[in-house]
Tab-separated table of C-alpha atoms in Angstrom:
chain	number	residue	atom	x	y	z
A	26	MET	CA	0.000	0.000	0.000
A	27	ASP	CA	3.026	2.285	-0.327
A	28	LYS	CA	1.994	3.200	-3.875
A	29	PRO	CA	-1.283	4.195	-5.573
A	30	LEU	CA	-3.734	1.599	-6.900
A	31	SER	CA	-5.632	2.298	-10.127
A	32	VAL	CA	-8.900	0.402	-10.589
A	33	LEU	CA	-11.338	0.011	-13.489
A	34	LEU	CA	-14.712	-1.641	-12.797
A	35	VAL	CA	-16.879	-2.390	-15.847
A	36	THR	CA	-20.368	-3.862	-16.055
A	37	ALA	CA	-21.620	-5.057	-19.432
A	38	ASN	CA	-24.686	-6.947	-20.578
A	39	VAL	CA	-23.105	-8.699	-23.575
A	40	GLY	CA	-26.134	-10.579	-24.903
A	41	SER	CA	-26.298	-8.535	-28.115
A	42	MET	CA	-22.597	-9.003	-28.801
A	43	PHE	CA	-22.884	-12.793	-28.634
A	44	GLU	CA	-25.907	-12.730	-30.929
A	45	GLN	CA	-24.336	-10.308	-33.457
A	46	PRO	CA	-20.570	-10.683	-33.100
A	47	SER	CA	-19.743	-9.501	-36.603
A	48	GLN	CA	-21.615	-6.208	-36.107
A	49	ILE	CA	-20.702	-5.420	-32.499
A	50	GLU	CA	-17.668	-7.334	-31.250
A	51	GLU	CA	-14.853	-5.317	-32.858
A	52	THR	CA	-16.300	-1.942	-31.835
A	53	TRP	CA	-17.104	-3.188	-28.336
A	54	LEU	CA	-13.554	-4.427	-27.732
A	55	ARG	CA	-12.030	-1.257	-29.170
A	56	GLN	CA	-14.050	0.926	-26.802
A	57	LEU	CA	-13.022	-1.156	-23.801
A	58	CYS	CA	-9.352	-1.117	-24.820
A	59	ASN	CA	-9.508	2.641	-25.321
A	60	VAL	CA	-10.621	3.263	-21.767
A	61	ILE	CA	-7.986	0.806	-20.468
A	62	SER	CA	-5.261	2.643	-22.386
A	63	GLU	CA	-6.565	5.987	-21.194
A	64	ARG	CA	-6.993	5.093	-17.535
A	65	GLN	CA	-3.939	2.794	-17.157
A	66	PRO	CA	-5.547	0.650	-14.428
A	67	GLN	CA	-3.777	-2.049	-12.463
A	68	LEU	CA	-7.007	-3.976	-11.943
A	69	VAL	CA	-9.561	-4.428	-14.709
A	70	ALA	CA	-12.722	-6.083	-13.381
A	71	LEU	CA	-15.231	-6.945	-16.102
A	72	HIS	CA	-18.637	-8.189	-14.952
A	73	CYS	CA	-20.749	-9.586	-17.785
A	74	GLN	CA	-24.373	-10.630	-17.951
A	75	GLU	CA	-26.213	-12.627	-20.637
A	76	VAL	CA	-23.033	-14.407	-21.709
A	77	GLY	CA	-24.049	-16.424	-24.759
A	78	GLY	CA	-27.085	-14.255	-25.530
A	79	LYS	CA	-30.630	-15.557	-25.884
A	80	HIS	CA	-29.391	-18.649	-27.736
A	81	PHE	CA	-26.926	-19.468	-24.989
A	82	ASP	CA	-27.039	-23.198	-25.591
A	83	GLN	CA	-25.516	-22.553	-29.036
A	84	CYS	CA	-23.319	-19.545	-28.247
A	85	ILE	CA	-21.976	-20.153	-24.745
A	86	ASN	CA	-18.754	-21.685	-26.048
A	87	GLN	CA	-18.019	-18.422	-27.859
A	88	SER	CA	-17.038	-17.075	-24.449
A	89	ASP	CA	-13.624	-18.745	-24.852
A	90	ARG	CA	-13.068	-16.864	-28.110
A	91	PHE	CA	-14.210	-13.626	-26.458
A	92	GLN	CA	-11.686	-14.090	-23.657
A	93	ASP	CA	-8.906	-14.866	-26.144
A	94	LEU	CA	-9.645	-11.599	-27.978
A	95	LEU	CA	-9.373	-9.728	-24.690
A	96	ILE	CA	-6.125	-11.408	-23.661
A	97	ASN	CA	-4.482	-10.794	-27.026
A	98	SER	CA	-5.456	-7.121	-27.238
A	99	SER	CA	-2.559	-4.674	-27.048
A	100	ALA	CA	-4.121	-2.771	-24.127
A	101	LEU	CA	-4.018	-5.889	-21.949
A	102	LYS	CA	-0.499	-7.069	-22.773
A	103	PRO	CA	0.924	-5.835	-19.420
A	104	PHE	CA	-1.675	-7.962	-17.575
A	105	ARG	CA	-0.097	-11.411	-17.418
A	106	ARG	CA	-2.226	-12.508	-14.464
A	107	MET	CA	-5.857	-13.174	-15.288
A	108	ARG	CA	-8.789	-14.971	-13.716
A	109	SER	CA	-12.031	-15.826	-15.451
A	110	PHE	CA	-15.252	-17.244	-14.004
A	111	ILE	CA	-17.848	-17.986	-16.694
A	112	ASP	CA	-21.118	-19.765	-15.962
A	113	LYS	CA	-21.425	-22.451	-18.638
A	114	THR	CA	-24.005	-24.636	-16.849
A	115	CYS	CA	-26.590	-23.904	-19.552
A	116	HIS	CA	-27.832	-27.522	-19.494
A	117	ASN	CA	-28.787	-27.152	-15.832
A	118	PRO	CA	-31.585	-24.528	-15.713
A	119	GLU	CA	-31.757	-24.777	-11.915
A	120	GLU	CA	-28.261	-23.290	-11.709
A	121	PHE	CA	-27.540	-21.362	-14.912
A	122	THR	CA	-27.137	-17.571	-14.611
A	123	ALA	CA	-25.283	-16.729	-17.879
A	124	MET	CA	-22.926	-14.521	-15.886
A	125	GLY	CA	-19.193	-14.053	-16.272
A	126	ASN	CA	-16.507	-12.302	-14.216
A	127	VAL	CA	-13.165	-11.626	-15.891
A	128	TYR	CA	-10.261	-9.989	-14.034
A	129	PHE	CA	-6.932	-8.708	-15.350
A	130	LEU	CA	-4.068	-7.895	-12.954
A	131	HIS	CA	-1.249	-5.598	-14.077
A	132	ASP	CA	2.354	-6.708	-13.765
A	133	ASP	CA	3.013	-3.699	-11.489
A	134	LEU	CA	1.010	-5.310	-8.696
A	135	GLU	CA	3.308	-7.157	-6.315
A	136	ASP	CA	0.870	-8.860	-3.927
A	137	VAL	CA	-2.174	-10.365	-5.675
A	138	ALA	CA	-4.289	-12.924	-3.870
A	139	MET	CA	-7.826	-14.319	-4.067
A	140	TRP	CA	-10.028	-15.479	-1.236
A	141	ASP	CA	-10.642	-19.197	-0.944
A	142	PHE	CA	-14.254	-19.488	0.187
A	143	THR	CA	-13.637	-23.082	1.268
A	144	GLY	CA	-10.364	-22.635	3.151
A	145	ASN	CA	-11.276	-19.124	4.371
A	146	ARG	CA	-7.940	-17.597	3.500
A	147	PHE	CA	-6.183	-15.734	0.701
A	148	HIS	CA	-4.090	-17.560	-1.909
A	149	PRO	CA	-1.514	-15.789	-4.098
A	150	ILE	CA	-2.218	-16.115	-7.811
A	151	GLU	CA	-0.010	-16.248	-10.898
A	152	GLY	CA	-0.616	-16.803	-14.588
A	153	GLN	CA	-3.990	-17.243	-16.245
A	154	LEU	CA	-6.821	-19.496	-15.121
A	155	PHE	CA	-10.232	-20.103	-16.686
A	156	THR	CA	-12.878	-21.467	-14.326
A	157	ASP	CA	-16.391	-22.709	-15.011
A	158	ALA	CA	-18.490	-20.877	-12.433
A	159	LYS	CA	-20.600	-23.467	-10.613
A	160	GLN	CA	-22.958	-23.164	-7.688
A	161	THR	CA	-21.441	-26.157	-5.871
A	162	PRO	CA	-17.836	-26.461	-7.088
A	163	SER	CA	-16.082	-29.752	-6.395
A	164	SER	CA	-12.539	-28.367	-6.456
A	165	ARG	CA	-10.361	-28.155	-3.382
A	166	HIS	CA	-10.088	-24.370	-3.515
A	167	VAL	CA	-13.133	-22.255	-4.413
A	168	PHE	CA	-12.402	-18.687	-5.453
A	169	HIS	CA	-15.935	-17.619	-6.335
A	170	ARG	CA	-19.454	-17.725	-4.962
A	171	LYS	CA	-22.323	-18.072	-7.431
A	172	GLU	CA	-26.032	-18.286	-6.736
A	173	LYS	CA	-29.075	-18.244	-8.911
A	174	PHE	CA	-31.959	-16.508	-7.176
A	175	PRO	CA	-34.464	-18.884	-5.549
A	176	SER	CA	-37.611	-19.429	-7.603
A	177	HIS	CA	-39.875	-18.081	-4.853
A	178	ILE	CA	-38.527	-14.552	-5.433
A	179	CYS	CA	-40.004	-14.455	-8.924
A	180	PRO	CA	-42.312	-17.483	-9.281
A	181	ASP	CA	-43.633	-16.306	-12.679
A	182	HIS	CA	-40.166	-16.728	-14.209
A	183	PRO	CA	-38.559	-19.775	-12.560
A	184	LYS	CA	-36.169	-20.317	-15.488
A	185	SER	CA	-34.946	-16.730	-15.562
A	186	ARG	CA	-31.136	-16.527	-15.696
A	187	LYS	CA	-30.686	-14.159	-12.770
A	188	GLY	CA	-28.362	-14.284	-9.782
A	189	PHE	CA	-25.010	-13.060	-8.503
A	190	LEU	CA	-21.335	-14.045	-8.824
A	191	ARG	CA	-18.865	-12.901	-6.178
A	192	THR	CA	-15.077	-12.792	-5.716
A	193	ARG	CA	-12.751	-11.303	-3.079
A	194	TRP	CA	-9.315	-9.863	-3.707
A	195	ARG	CA	-6.195	-8.625	-1.950
A	196	LEU	CA	-4.184	-6.225	-4.076
A	197	ASP	CA	-0.970	-4.904	-2.541
A	198	GLY	CA	-2.531	-5.073	0.897
A	199	ARG	CA	-5.966	-3.707	-0.029
A	200	GLU	CA	-8.968	-6.027	0.190
A	201	LEU	CA	-11.967	-5.680	-2.141
A	202	ASP	CA	-15.152	-7.702	-2.569
A	203	LEU	CA	-16.504	-7.553	-6.128
A	204	VAL	CA	-20.034	-8.776	-6.821
A	205	ASN	CA	-21.647	-9.220	-10.233
A	206	VAL	CA	-25.438	-9.094	-10.102
A	207	HIS	CA	-28.234	-9.522	-12.639
A	208	LEU	CA	-31.755	-8.701	-11.448
A	209	TYR	CA	-35.150	-9.361	-13.028
A	210	HIS	CA	-36.322	-7.302	-16.006
A	211	ASP	CA	-39.666	-5.707	-16.823
A	212	ALA	CA	-41.483	-8.297	-18.917
A	213	ASP	CA	-44.600	-6.234	-19.725
A	214	ASN	CA	-44.894	-2.451	-20.121
A	215	LEU	CA	-48.646	-2.513	-19.461
A	216	GLN	CA	-48.172	-4.407	-16.222
A	217	ALA	CA	-45.297	-2.131	-15.181
A	218	ALA	CA	-47.582	0.897	-15.587
A	219	GLU	CA	-50.378	-0.462	-13.388
A	220	LYS	CA	-49.051	0.573	-9.982
A	221	SER	CA	-46.141	2.080	-8.099
A	222	PRO	CA	-43.912	0.259	-7.354
A	223	SER	CA	-44.561	-2.288	-10.082
A	224	SER	CA	-44.594	-6.018	-9.456
A	225	PHE	CA	-41.313	-6.229	-11.388
A	226	ALA	CA	-39.696	-3.617	-9.132
A	227	LEU	CA	-40.797	-5.621	-6.101
A	228	ASN	CA	-39.149	-8.738	-7.562
A	229	ARG	CA	-35.916	-6.814	-8.043
A	230	ARG	CA	-36.143	-5.471	-4.514
A	231	GLN	CA	-36.375	-9.000	-3.117
A	232	ALA	CA	-33.529	-10.260	-5.290
A	233	LEU	CA	-31.151	-7.462	-4.303
A	234	ALA	CA	-32.115	-7.845	-0.641
A	235	TYR	CA	-31.283	-11.539	-0.998
A	236	THR	CA	-27.879	-10.640	-2.466
A	237	ILE	CA	-27.109	-8.136	0.291
A	238	GLY	CA	-28.107	-10.774	2.830
A	239	ARG	CA	-25.383	-13.011	1.415
A	240	LEU	CA	-22.805	-10.272	2.007
A	241	THR	CA	-23.356	-9.768	5.717
A	242	ASP	CA	-19.931	-11.254	6.480
A	243	VAL	CA	-18.147	-8.346	4.754
A	244	LEU	CA	-20.624	-5.508	4.243
A	245	GLN	CA	-19.617	-3.763	7.485
A	246	THR	CA	-15.955	-4.771	7.529
A	247	SER	CA	-14.611	-4.628	3.955
A	248	PRO	CA	-14.992	-2.463	0.848
A	249	VAL	CA	-17.679	-4.018	-1.376
A	250	PHE	CA	-18.529	-3.041	-4.953
A	251	VAL	CA	-21.733	-4.437	-6.459
A	252	PHE	CA	-21.876	-3.786	-10.191
A	253	GLY	CA	-23.966	-5.405	-12.889
A	254	ASP	CA	-27.286	-5.202	-14.705
A	255	PHE	CA	-29.683	-4.210	-11.933
A	256	ASN	CA	-32.482	-3.765	-14.477
A	257	PHE	CA	-33.705	-0.794	-12.420
A	258	ARG	CA	-36.495	0.938	-14.323
A	259	LEU	CA	-38.169	4.306	-14.024
A	260	ASP	CA	-41.414	4.313	-12.065
A	261	LEU	CA	-43.614	4.109	-15.139
A	262	CYS	CA	-46.869	4.604	-13.254
A	263	ASP	CA	-45.667	7.904	-11.767
A	264	LEU	CA	-44.020	9.012	-15.008
A	265	LEU	CA	-47.291	8.620	-16.911
A	266	GLN	CA	-49.221	10.524	-14.257
A	267	VAL	CA	-46.764	13.439	-14.333
A	268	HIS	CA	-46.149	13.752	-18.081
A	269	PHE	CA	-49.351	12.398	-19.613
A	270	ASP	CA	-52.027	13.277	-17.064
A	271	LYS	CA	-53.774	15.689	-19.476
A	272	CYS	CA	-53.675	13.286	-22.409
A	273	GLY	CA	-56.610	11.247	-23.587
A	274	LYS	CA	-56.367	7.484	-23.009
A	275	HIS	CA	-57.638	4.837	-25.405
A	276	HIS	CA	-57.503	1.129	-24.561
A	277	ALA	CA	-57.545	-1.894	-26.856
A	278	GLU	CA	-58.486	-5.299	-25.480
A	279	THR	CA	-58.751	-8.865	-26.692
A	280	SER	CA	-62.102	-10.621	-27.021
A	281	ASP	CA	-61.462	-12.013	-23.544
A	282	GLY	CA	-61.064	-8.530	-22.105
A	283	ASP	CA	-57.278	-8.599	-21.702
A	284	LEU	CA	-55.569	-5.249	-22.237
A	285	ILE	CA	-53.181	-5.307	-25.197
A	286	ARG	CA	-52.615	-1.602	-25.918
A	287	THR	CA	-52.985	1.832	-24.368
A	288	GLU	CA	-52.667	4.961	-26.506
A	289	TYR	CA	-52.246	8.474	-25.138
A	290	SER	CA	-53.461	11.296	-27.366
A	291	HIS	CA	-52.318	14.923	-27.436
A	292	PRO	CA	-54.326	17.177	-25.085
A	293	ASP	CA	-55.192	19.529	-27.973
A	294	ASP	CA	-55.667	16.906	-30.667
A	295	ASN	CA	-57.402	13.668	-29.744
A	296	ALA	CA	-56.423	12.134	-33.082
A	297	SER	CA	-52.691	12.678	-32.481
A	298	VAL	CA	-51.166	9.749	-30.582
A	299	VAL	CA	-48.121	10.780	-28.507
A	300	LEU	CA	-47.481	7.500	-26.669
A	301	THR	CA	-48.303	3.871	-27.373
A	302	LEU	CA	-47.892	1.210	-24.723
A	303	GLU	CA	-47.985	-2.514	-25.434
A	304	ARG	CA	-46.340	-5.469	-23.754
A	305	LYS	CA	-43.083	-4.848	-25.634
A	306	VAL	CA	-43.789	-1.439	-27.143
A	307	PHE	CA	-42.956	1.942	-25.673
A	308	SER	CA	-43.352	4.366	-28.578
A	309	VAL	CA	-43.275	8.041	-27.598
A	310	LEU	CA	-42.892	11.284	-29.531
A	311	ALA	CA	-39.419	12.724	-28.998
A	312	ASP	CA	-40.657	16.066	-27.664
A	313	MET	CA	-42.759	14.438	-24.938
A	314	LEU	CA	-39.878	12.883	-22.979
A	315	ASP	CA	-36.222	13.915	-23.161
A	316	PHE	CA	-33.720	11.173	-22.347
A	317	GLY	CA	-30.827	13.026	-23.966
A	318	GLN	CA	-29.681	16.405	-22.658
A	319	GLY	CA	-32.771	16.583	-20.467
A	320	HIS	CA	-32.295	13.221	-18.810
A	321	LYS	CA	-31.866	14.907	-15.414
A	322	GLU	CA	-35.622	15.477	-15.293
A	323	MET	CA	-36.179	11.748	-15.733
A	324	ARG	CA	-34.051	10.810	-12.745
A	325	ILE	CA	-36.790	11.753	-10.297
A	326	PHE	CA	-38.510	8.544	-11.434
A	327	ASP	CA	-35.384	6.445	-10.778
A	328	LYS	CA	-36.607	5.369	-7.343
A	329	GLU	CA	-35.532	1.752	-6.900
A	330	PRO	CA	-32.065	2.467	-5.423
A	331	ASP	CA	-33.739	4.416	-2.605
A	332	GLU	CA	-34.815	1.136	-1.036
A	333	PHE	CA	-31.196	0.176	-0.268
A	334	PRO	CA	-29.523	2.742	2.012
A	335	ALA	CA	-26.615	0.336	2.594
A	336	LEU	CA	-25.517	0.960	-1.013
A	337	SER	CA	-24.340	4.274	-2.464
A	338	GLU	CA	-23.615	5.471	-5.984
A	339	ILE	CA	-21.753	8.338	-7.583
A	340	PRO	CA	-24.278	10.803	-9.110
A	341	LEU	CA	-25.411	9.822	-12.587
A	342	LYS	CA	-24.099	12.139	-15.298
A	343	PHE	CA	-24.824	9.894	-18.287
A	344	PRO	CA	-28.144	9.127	-20.012
A	345	PRO	CA	-30.054	5.852	-19.491
A	346	SER	CA	-27.947	2.831	-20.500
A	347	TYR	CA	-30.821	0.791	-22.024
A	348	PRO	CA	-32.388	0.049	-24.581
A	349	PHE	CA	-30.194	1.554	-27.298
A	350	ASN	CA	-30.710	1.070	-31.015
A	351	GLU	CA	-28.455	-1.506	-32.620
A	352	SER	CA	-28.770	0.058	-36.078
A	353	GLY	CA	-29.128	3.592	-37.436
A	354	ASP	CA	-28.623	6.217	-34.731
A	355	PHE	CA	-26.721	4.441	-31.957
A	356	ARG	CA	-27.422	7.318	-29.541
A	357	SER	CA	-31.193	6.844	-29.713
A	358	TYR	CA	-33.369	4.248	-28.015
A	359	MET	CA	-35.426	1.368	-29.308
A	360	GLN	CA	-39.195	1.753	-28.924
A	361	THR	CA	-39.545	-1.359	-26.812
A	362	ARG	CA	-39.051	-0.199	-23.199
A	363	CYS	CA	-38.926	3.091	-21.380
A	364	PRO	CA	-35.229	4.070	-21.244
A	365	ALA	CA	-33.683	3.451	-17.838
A	366	TRP	CA	-30.405	3.270	-15.925
A	367	CYS	CA	-30.133	-0.516	-15.773
A	368	ASP	CA	-26.356	-0.872	-15.659
A	369	ARG	CA	-24.865	0.539	-12.455
A	370	VAL	CA	-22.008	0.457	-9.952
A	371	PHE	CA	-22.964	0.589	-6.265
A	372	PHE	CA	-20.788	0.294	-3.157
A	373	ASN	CA	-20.982	0.099	0.617
A	374	ARG	CA	-19.912	2.718	3.169
A	375	LEU	CA	-16.321	1.500	3.453
A	376	SER	CA	-15.949	1.721	-0.325
A	377	ALA	CA	-17.379	5.245	-0.203
A	378	GLU	CA	-14.699	6.164	2.319
A	379	LEU	CA	-12.047	4.845	-0.066
A	380	LEU	CA	-13.525	6.811	-2.950
A	381	MET	CA	-13.493	9.948	-0.819
A	382	GLN	CA	-9.703	9.636	-0.834
A	383	ALA	CA	-9.445	8.575	-4.485
A	384	GLU	CA	-8.227	10.665	-7.397
A	385	ASN	CA	-9.309	10.732	-11.056
A	386	VAL	CA	-12.743	9.285	-10.261
A	387	SER	CA	-14.942	8.727	-13.338
A	388	TYR	CA	-18.407	7.172	-13.569
A	389	GLU	CA	-19.336	6.992	-17.226
A	390	MET	CA	-21.025	5.097	-20.010
A	391	LEU	CA	-18.819	3.294	-22.528
A	392	GLY	CA	-19.249	3.943	-26.265
A	393	PRO	CA	-22.064	6.498	-26.178
A	394	ASP	CA	-21.858	7.230	-29.907
A	395	VAL	CA	-21.270	3.726	-31.294
A	396	CYS	CA	-23.081	0.396	-31.311
A	397	MET	CA	-22.391	-1.531	-28.099
A	398	GLY	CA	-25.632	-3.540	-28.165
A	399	ASP	CA	-28.934	-2.695	-26.522
A	400	HIS	CA	-27.059	-2.116	-23.238
A	401	LYS	CA	-24.171	0.358	-23.110
A	402	PRO	CA	-21.488	-0.770	-20.643
A	403	VAL	CA	-20.897	1.444	-17.619
A	404	PHE	CA	-17.592	1.866	-15.784
A	405	LEU	CA	-16.275	3.305	-12.549
A	406	ALA	CA	-12.581	4.224	-12.550
A	407	PHE	CA	-10.531	5.599	-9.668
A	408	VAL	CA	-7.024	5.756	-8.219
A	409	LEU	CA	-6.522	5.019	-4.526
A	410	PRO	CA	-3.646	6.952	-2.933
A	411	ALA	CA	-0.558	5.419	-1.370
A	412	GLU	CA	-0.820	4.233	2.222
A	413	LYS	CA	0.717	7.340	3.832
A	414	LYS	CA	-1.500	9.737	1.899
A	415	GLN	CA	-4.495	7.541	2.632
A	416	GLN	CA	-3.735	7.520	6.374
A	417	ASP	CA	-3.211	11.292	6.387
A	418	TYR	CA	-6.638	11.672	4.816
A	419	LEU	CA	-8.248	9.334	7.352
A	420	ASP	CA	-6.664	11.249	10.236
A	421	LYS	CA	-7.946	14.507	8.788
A	422	THR	CA	-11.478	13.225	8.277
A	423	GLU	CA	-11.558	11.821	11.814
A	424	ARG	CA	-10.693	15.253	13.185
A	425	THR	CA	-13.316	16.984	11.042
A	426	ALA	CA	-15.976	14.266	10.978
A	427	VAL	CA	-19.557	15.405	10.357
A	428	SER	CA	-22.808	13.509	10.348
A	429	THR	CA	-23.441	12.943	6.652
A	430	SER	CA	-24.296	9.948	4.528
A	431	PRO	CA	-21.535	8.417	2.367
A	432	GLY	CA	-23.454	9.481	-0.717
A	433	ASP	CA	-23.503	13.123	0.401
A	434	SER	CA	-19.827	13.169	1.358
A	435	LEU	CA	-18.669	11.330	-1.756
A	436	GLU	CA	-20.751	13.513	-4.039
A	437	ARG	CA	-19.223	16.612	-2.461
A	438	ARG	CA	-15.727	15.122	-2.886
A	439	ILE	CA	-16.292	14.242	-6.554
A	440	SER	CA	-17.948	17.597	-7.177
A	441	ASP	CA	-14.894	19.409	-5.802
A	442	ASP	CA	-12.639	17.578	-8.261
A	443	THR	CA	-14.922	17.827	-11.305
A	444	PRO	CA	-15.588	21.139	-13.105
A	445	HIS	CA	-19.243	21.846	-13.903
A	446	ALA	CA	-20.616	23.615	-16.904
A	447	GLU	CA	-21.326	27.277	-16.202
A	448	ASN	CA	-25.094	26.883	-16.376
A	449	ASP	CA	-25.255	23.372	-14.944
A	450	ASP	CA	-27.571	23.067	-11.976
A	451	PRO	CA	-25.698	20.698	-9.634
A	452	GLN	CA	-28.570	20.432	-7.186
A	453	ARG	CA	-30.576	18.521	-9.779
A	454	ASP	CA	-27.812	16.074	-10.700
A	455	ASP	CA	-28.896	13.394	-8.231
A	456	PRO	CA	-32.377	12.867	-6.777
A	457	HIS	CA	-31.103	10.544	-4.025
A	458	HIS	CA	-28.661	12.903	-2.338
A	459	ASP	CA	-28.185	16.649	-1.978
A	460	HIS	CA	-25.385	17.907	-4.177
A	461	GLY	CA	-22.227	19.075	-2.429
A	462	GLN	CA	-22.561	22.638	-3.746
A	463	ALA	CA	-26.166	22.788	-2.685
A	464	SER	CA	-25.161	21.547	0.747
A	465	THR	CA	-22.444	24.198	0.959
A	466	ASN	CA	-24.891	26.953	0.015
A	467	HIS	CA	-27.304	25.652	2.591
A	468	GLU	CA	-24.589	25.645	5.254
A	469	ASP	CA	-23.544	29.215	4.384
A	470	HIS	CA	-27.147	30.367	4.480
A	471	SER	CA	-27.749	28.660	7.828
A	472	ARG	CA	-24.538	30.076	9.291
A	473	LYS	CA	-25.474	33.626	8.313
A	474	TRP	CA	-28.952	33.327	9.730
A	475	HIS	CA	-27.448	31.860	12.873
A	476	GLY	CA	-25.215	34.919	13.196
A	477	VAL	CA	-28.140	37.290	12.720
A	478	THR	CA	-30.132	35.393	15.312
A	479	VAL	CA	-27.286	35.618	17.812
A	480	ALA	CA	-26.936	39.370	17.203
A	481	VAL	CA	-30.630	40.010	17.797
A	482	SER	CA	-30.512	37.856	20.896
A	483	ALA	CA	-27.485	39.819	22.106
A	484	LEU	CA	-29.359	43.091	21.836
A	485	ALA	CA	-32.237	41.686	23.817
A	486	LEU	CA	-29.757	40.311	26.330
A	487	GLY	CA	-28.149	43.716	26.767
A	488	VAL	CA	-31.458	45.381	27.517
A	489	SER	CA	-32.525	42.635	29.894
A	490	LEU	CA	-29.197	42.833	31.773
A	491	ALA	CA	-29.431	46.557	32.460
A	492	VAL	CA	-32.134	46.149	35.135
A	493	PRO	CA	-30.445	43.438	37.262
A	494	LEU	CA	-27.070	45.155	36.918
A	495	LYS	CA	-28.485	48.415	38.272
A	496	TYR	CA	-30.204	46.910	41.292
A	497	GLY	CA	-27.923	43.940	41.859
A	498	LEU	CA	-24.717	45.998	41.900
A	499	GLY	CA	-26.260	49.166	43.286
A	500	ILE	CA	-25.051	51.287	40.383
A	501	GLY	CA	-26.852	53.937	38.411
A	502	TRP	CA	-28.638	53.529	35.130
A	503	VAL	CA	-25.684	54.994	33.236
A	504	GLY	CA	-23.248	52.472	34.686
A	505	ALA	CA	-25.643	49.570	34.166
A	506	GLY	CA	-26.265	50.675	30.597
A	507	ALA	CA	-22.551	50.961	29.884
A	508	MET	CA	-21.839	47.467	31.247
A	509	SER	CA	-24.729	45.895	29.346
A	510	LEU	CA	-23.655	47.686	26.148
A	511	ALA	CA	-20.125	46.339	26.493
A	512	MET	CA	-21.455	42.821	26.911
A	513	THR	CA	-23.762	43.304	23.923
A	514	VAL	CA	-20.900	44.491	21.685
A	515	SER	CA	-18.796	41.474	22.681
A	516	VAL	CA	-21.559	39.064	21.739
A	517	ILE	CA	-22.224	40.883	18.443
A	518	LYS	CA	-18.523	40.607	17.557
A	519	LEU	CA	-18.694	36.894	18.266
A	520	ALA	CA	-21.742	36.635	16.009
A	521	GLN	CA	-19.978	38.614	13.246
A	522	HIS	CA	-16.984	36.278	13.501
A	523	ASN	CA	-19.345	33.322	13.101
A	524	VAL	CA	-20.873	34.850	9.955
A	525	ASN	CA	-17.477	35.377	8.381
A	526	LEU	CA	-16.211	31.833	9.017
């Protein structure tokens, strides 16, 4: 820990790439290698979901070719230590999650070890090793934990390939738990719009709570990063009420009375349809909802992370990561689902404390202008300081500790290091936490009002003291007034000093 540690965490739903390798693979790999070359990390942690795509039984073996392309890329040449955990149990639906964790360790790292979940100790690693991720491994040493979510969490989709895949690392003395997670998706837009929260959101809530429950051994004692495809969606019921409450609604049903379509018409033109909802259709006029430059307004409907105060996130600065077009304009969205921030990086309090000390922190979307599939990968990059600098920071924060959440403190720290556009409104950047600048303004405002209050109180105190001073000390009104005035001036000076702090 006597030197900095540079980390790159990437989450990527790669289903589209496995289904259309000739159209996506080369661009996808180039974008990843570009960010590796730019950031120069010592740890590259790639968490993949939907390995093999929808036709996983035919494509799962392509994962070996995908890993070979990564290993042989020029950006990863200095990473001669590598560990891969790919779930290939596609013929066992009770276990299969289609998840894959791939880790690259730079040659600069001196002490690299992985946690053996069977032996309960760290083992040093060398070379490259490819492991089939199984739920009940038979090997002597087990360096991963994989679970598919129990069927009772989402009984309507018992064969859904959802779960988590966990590893634990020691890198030059620093321990990190890295968890890949894939939560349940929204299967029906009409059903998602029925109530708030939707039944799909409740399934995700249970699945993530289940995952967090499996991390109780480290959540309070070790830095933990949970990054993957959370499938978090905007609260569609609330979004429709806010943005389409004045629109006309027209329903189409089957002969059995089942709803198959809802159309929303323009408030001033009943014949003009501005939004069409079907099971797999979300078709909206561009000027009705802005997921581009105006995506900040949409984040008020991104409510699902609020249910998990144990996890924090750096404020979102990028647009929704799903569902992007795979042809034509790669910056626009398919008209299948409401765009949402599905792909995320969350962390516990101890990780937030590390990030408070970190430099060059970036939380971004990969390949915003090119085809990366229907999901754009998301990455969190940061550099942890050397041990002495880190300890100096911890000593400083202990002396100046305040009662704030890790999200508030981290957001303020990142905000201090990141320049904002002149007209950017930082207070609106994150609906889950107050922005650091907004908090600072609030503190200044409160401090000034506190000073004014003290000054007014001092004046009242001076007047009230004049009477007891006169009779208590047996002095005249002039003497009592002079003493009370002197006391009043002293208190006002103290208040003025407080205002100017």
